[in-house]
Short mmCIF file of C-alpha atoms in Angstrom, two decimals:
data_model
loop_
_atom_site.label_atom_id
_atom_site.label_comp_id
_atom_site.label_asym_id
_atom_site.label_seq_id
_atom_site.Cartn_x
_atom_site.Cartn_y
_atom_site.Cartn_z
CA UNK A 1 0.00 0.00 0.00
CA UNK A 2 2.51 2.59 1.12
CA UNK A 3 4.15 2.16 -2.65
CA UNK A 4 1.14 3.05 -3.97
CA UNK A 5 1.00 6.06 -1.90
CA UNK A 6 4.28 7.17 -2.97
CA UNK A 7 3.76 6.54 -6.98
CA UNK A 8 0.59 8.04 -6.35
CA UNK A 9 2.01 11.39 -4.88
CA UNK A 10 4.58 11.62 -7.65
CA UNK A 11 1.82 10.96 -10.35
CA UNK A 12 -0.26 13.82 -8.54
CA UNK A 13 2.55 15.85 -8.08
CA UNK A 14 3.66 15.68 -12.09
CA UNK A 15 -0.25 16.32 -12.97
CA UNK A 16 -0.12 19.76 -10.77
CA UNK A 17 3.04 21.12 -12.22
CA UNK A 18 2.03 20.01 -15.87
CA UNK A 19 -1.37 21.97 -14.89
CA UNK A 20 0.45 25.21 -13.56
CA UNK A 21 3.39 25.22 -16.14
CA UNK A 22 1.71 24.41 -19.41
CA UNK A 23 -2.10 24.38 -19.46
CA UNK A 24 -2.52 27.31 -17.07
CA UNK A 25 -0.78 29.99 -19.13
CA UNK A 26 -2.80 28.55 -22.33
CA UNK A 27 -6.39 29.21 -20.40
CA UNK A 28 -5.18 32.93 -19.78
CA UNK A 29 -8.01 35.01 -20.99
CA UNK A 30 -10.93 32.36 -20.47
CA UNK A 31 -12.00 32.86 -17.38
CA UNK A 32 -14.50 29.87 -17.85
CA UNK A 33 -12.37 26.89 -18.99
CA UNK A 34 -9.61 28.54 -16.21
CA UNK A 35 -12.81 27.68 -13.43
CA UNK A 36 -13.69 24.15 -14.71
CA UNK A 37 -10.37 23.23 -15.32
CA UNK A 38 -9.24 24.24 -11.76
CA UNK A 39 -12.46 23.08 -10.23
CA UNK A 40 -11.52 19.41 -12.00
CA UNK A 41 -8.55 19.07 -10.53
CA UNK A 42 -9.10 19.54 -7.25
CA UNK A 43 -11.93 16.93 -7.35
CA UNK A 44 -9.05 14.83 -8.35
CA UNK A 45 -7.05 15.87 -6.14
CA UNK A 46 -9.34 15.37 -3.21
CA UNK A 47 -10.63 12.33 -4.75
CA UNK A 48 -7.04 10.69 -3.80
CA UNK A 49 -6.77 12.29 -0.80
CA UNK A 50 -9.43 10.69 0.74
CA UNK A 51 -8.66 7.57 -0.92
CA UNK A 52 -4.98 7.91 0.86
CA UNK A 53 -6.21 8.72 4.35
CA UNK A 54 -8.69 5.53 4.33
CA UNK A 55 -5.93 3.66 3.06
CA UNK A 56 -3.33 5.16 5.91
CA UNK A 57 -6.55 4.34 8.42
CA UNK A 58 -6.40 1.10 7.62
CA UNK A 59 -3.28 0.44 7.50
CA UNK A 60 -2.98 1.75 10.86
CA UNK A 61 -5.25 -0.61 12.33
CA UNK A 62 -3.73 -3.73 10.55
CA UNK A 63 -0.06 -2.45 11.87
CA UNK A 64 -1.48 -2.65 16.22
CA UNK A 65 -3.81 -5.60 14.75
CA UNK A 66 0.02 -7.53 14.42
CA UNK A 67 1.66 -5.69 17.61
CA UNK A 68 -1.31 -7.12 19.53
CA UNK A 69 -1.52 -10.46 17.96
CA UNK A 70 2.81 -10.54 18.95
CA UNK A 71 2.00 -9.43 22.32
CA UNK A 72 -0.91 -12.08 23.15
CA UNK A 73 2.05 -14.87 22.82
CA UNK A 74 3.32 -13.45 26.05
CA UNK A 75 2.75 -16.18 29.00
CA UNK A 76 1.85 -15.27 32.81
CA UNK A 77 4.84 -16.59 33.84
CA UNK A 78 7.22 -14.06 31.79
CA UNK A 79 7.11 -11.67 34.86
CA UNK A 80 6.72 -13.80 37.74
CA UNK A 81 8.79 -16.40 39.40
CA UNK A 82 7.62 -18.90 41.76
CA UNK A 83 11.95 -19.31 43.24
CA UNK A 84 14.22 -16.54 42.74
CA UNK A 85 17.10 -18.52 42.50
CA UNK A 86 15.83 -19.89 39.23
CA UNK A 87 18.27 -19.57 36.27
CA UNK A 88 16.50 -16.90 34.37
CA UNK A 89 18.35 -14.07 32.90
CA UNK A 90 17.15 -11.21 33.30
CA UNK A 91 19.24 -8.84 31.30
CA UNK A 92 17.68 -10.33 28.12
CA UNK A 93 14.30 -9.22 26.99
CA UNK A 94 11.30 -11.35 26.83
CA UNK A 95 10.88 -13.55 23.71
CA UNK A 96 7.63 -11.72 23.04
CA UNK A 97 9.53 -8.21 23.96
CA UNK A 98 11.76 -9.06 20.92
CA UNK A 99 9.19 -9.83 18.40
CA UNK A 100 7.21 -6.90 19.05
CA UNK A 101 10.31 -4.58 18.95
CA UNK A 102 11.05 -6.09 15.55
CA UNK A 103 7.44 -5.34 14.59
CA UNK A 104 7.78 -1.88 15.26
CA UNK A 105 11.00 -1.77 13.02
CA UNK A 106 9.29 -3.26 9.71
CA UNK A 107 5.98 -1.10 10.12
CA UNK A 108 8.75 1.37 10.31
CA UNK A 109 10.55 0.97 7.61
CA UNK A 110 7.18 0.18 5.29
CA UNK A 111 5.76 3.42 6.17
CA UNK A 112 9.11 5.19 5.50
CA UNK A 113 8.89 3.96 1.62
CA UNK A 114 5.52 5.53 1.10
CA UNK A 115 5.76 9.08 2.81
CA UNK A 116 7.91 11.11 3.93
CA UNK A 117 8.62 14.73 5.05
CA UNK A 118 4.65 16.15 7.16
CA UNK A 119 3.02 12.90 6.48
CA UNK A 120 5.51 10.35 7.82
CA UNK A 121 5.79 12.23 10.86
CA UNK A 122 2.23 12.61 11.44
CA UNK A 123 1.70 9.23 10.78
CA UNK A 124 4.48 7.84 12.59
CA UNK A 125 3.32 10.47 15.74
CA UNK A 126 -0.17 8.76 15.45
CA UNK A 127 1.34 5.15 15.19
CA UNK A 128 3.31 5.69 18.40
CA UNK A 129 0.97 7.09 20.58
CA UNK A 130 -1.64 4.13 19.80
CA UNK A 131 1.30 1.61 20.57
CA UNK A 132 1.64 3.15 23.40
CA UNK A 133 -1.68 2.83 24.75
CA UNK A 134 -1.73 -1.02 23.58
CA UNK A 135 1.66 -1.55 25.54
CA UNK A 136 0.02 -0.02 28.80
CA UNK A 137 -3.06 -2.30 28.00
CA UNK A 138 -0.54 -5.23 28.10
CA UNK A 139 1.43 -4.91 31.00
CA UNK A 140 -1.61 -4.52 33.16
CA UNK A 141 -2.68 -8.02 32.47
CA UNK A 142 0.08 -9.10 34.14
CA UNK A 143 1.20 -10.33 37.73
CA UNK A 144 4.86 -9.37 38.32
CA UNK A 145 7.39 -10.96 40.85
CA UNK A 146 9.35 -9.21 43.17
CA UNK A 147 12.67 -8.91 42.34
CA UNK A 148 13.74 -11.49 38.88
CA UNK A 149 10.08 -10.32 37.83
CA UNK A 150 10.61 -6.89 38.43
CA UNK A 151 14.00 -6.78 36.80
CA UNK A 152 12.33 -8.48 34.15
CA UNK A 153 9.56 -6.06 33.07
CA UNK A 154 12.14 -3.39 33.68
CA UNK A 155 14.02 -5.23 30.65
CA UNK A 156 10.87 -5.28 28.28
CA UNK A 157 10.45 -1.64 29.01
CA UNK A 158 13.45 -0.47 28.18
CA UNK A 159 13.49 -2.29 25.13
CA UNK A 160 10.00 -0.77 23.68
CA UNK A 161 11.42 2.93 24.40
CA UNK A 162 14.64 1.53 22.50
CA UNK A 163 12.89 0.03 19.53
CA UNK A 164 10.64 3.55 19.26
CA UNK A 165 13.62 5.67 18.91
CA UNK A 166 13.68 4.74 15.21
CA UNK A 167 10.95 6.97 14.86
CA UNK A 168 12.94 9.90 15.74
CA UNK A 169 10.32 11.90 16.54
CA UNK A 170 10.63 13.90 19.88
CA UNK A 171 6.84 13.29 20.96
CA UNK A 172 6.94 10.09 20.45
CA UNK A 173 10.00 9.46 22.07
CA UNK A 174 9.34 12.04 25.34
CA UNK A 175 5.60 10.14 25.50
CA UNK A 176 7.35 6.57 26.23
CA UNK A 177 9.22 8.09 29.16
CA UNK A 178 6.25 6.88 31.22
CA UNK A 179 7.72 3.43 30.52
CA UNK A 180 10.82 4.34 32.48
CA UNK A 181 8.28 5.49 35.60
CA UNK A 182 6.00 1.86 35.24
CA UNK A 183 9.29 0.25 35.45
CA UNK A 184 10.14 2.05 39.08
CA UNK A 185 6.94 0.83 40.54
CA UNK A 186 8.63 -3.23 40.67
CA UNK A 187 12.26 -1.72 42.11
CA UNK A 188 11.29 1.20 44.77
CA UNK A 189 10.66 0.04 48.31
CA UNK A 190 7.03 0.29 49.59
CA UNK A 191 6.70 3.47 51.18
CA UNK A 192 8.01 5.28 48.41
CA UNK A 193 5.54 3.11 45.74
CA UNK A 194 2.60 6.25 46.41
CA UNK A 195 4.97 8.81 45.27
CA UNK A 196 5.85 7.00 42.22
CA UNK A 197 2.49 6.25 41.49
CA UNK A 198 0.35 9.61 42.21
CA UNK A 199 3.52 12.16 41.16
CA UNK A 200 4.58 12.53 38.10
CA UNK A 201 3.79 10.78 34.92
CA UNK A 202 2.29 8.22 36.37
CA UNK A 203 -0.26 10.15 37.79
CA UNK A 204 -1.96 11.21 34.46
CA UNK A 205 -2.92 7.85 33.50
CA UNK A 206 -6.24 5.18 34.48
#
């Protein structure tokens, strides 16, 4: 789809300058061909326009259609161990974690053939906050261990605000902070967990 897009803007793009450089200067003088011949255009022009945004709507919803699908492969147990002594490492992301982050790289790089410039950014700004929300969703389905299972989520965290970086967009980016703030609620001792949870970014979510 997002090749279309692209071959579609540089058809569109090639039809306005032929319009403006060469049929434009020979409708000088008749003000009523000059009208029509504007006013068919822009139907065109918004004719494809719409057609782009439902296709960029729907391609939105089939990209966090596969980030979800990913994410429902992660088990109860990822976060939550029954004996801490159990050989689990902890520096390593989730299975899941790494699936998902390399979901987020290929949507990436399929919307980056299609658009660029405005549109890739407000597409990508759109695409990040919604993954956002649906990692939020996911982590509070799950139980979490203290300690290995805190260190744990703490690992998948960090990873998602990694992977998102690719976006280099500053919103996007500054938005998954929160993920840094979850990930203190499973480390910081018990009387501090109100302050973590009520101050700060934390505080502005459900």
């Amino acid at each position: 789809f997002f090749e279309t897009v692209k071959a579609s803007t540089i058809v569109m793009n090639s039809v306005q300058n032929t319009f403006n450089t060469v049929v434009l200067p020979l409708l000088q003088g008749n003000v009523n061909e000059l009208t029509q011949s504007r006013d068919t255009l822009g139907t065109l022009v918004a004719a494809l326009e719409g057609r782009v945004a439902s296709g960029l709507e729907n391609a939105l919803a089939t990209m966090l259609g596969g980030l979800e699908r990913v994410l429902a492969d992660q088990k109860k147990t990822d976060f939550k161990f029954e004996d801490e002594n159990i050989n689990e490492r902890v520096t390593d992301p989730t299975k899941v974690c790494v699936s998902a982050a390399r979901t987020l790289q290929q949507n990436y790089e399929i919307v980056a053939v299609g658009l660029d410039g405005k549109n890739i950014e407000t597409f990508l700004e759109e695409y990040g906050t919604k993954v956002l929300g649906v990692l939020l969703a996911h982590f509070k389905r799950f139980k979490v261990s203290k300690g290995l299972g805190g260190l744990k989520i703490i690992r998948d965290l960090s990873e998602y605000k990694e992977a998102i970086k690719i976006f280099r967009l500053s919103t996007v980016t500054q938005a998954f902070s929160v993920l840094s703030e979850i990930g203190k609620i499973y480390i910081v001792q018990p009387e501090n967990l109100a302050a973590v949870r009520d101050e700060g970014p934390l505080a502005t979510l459900d």
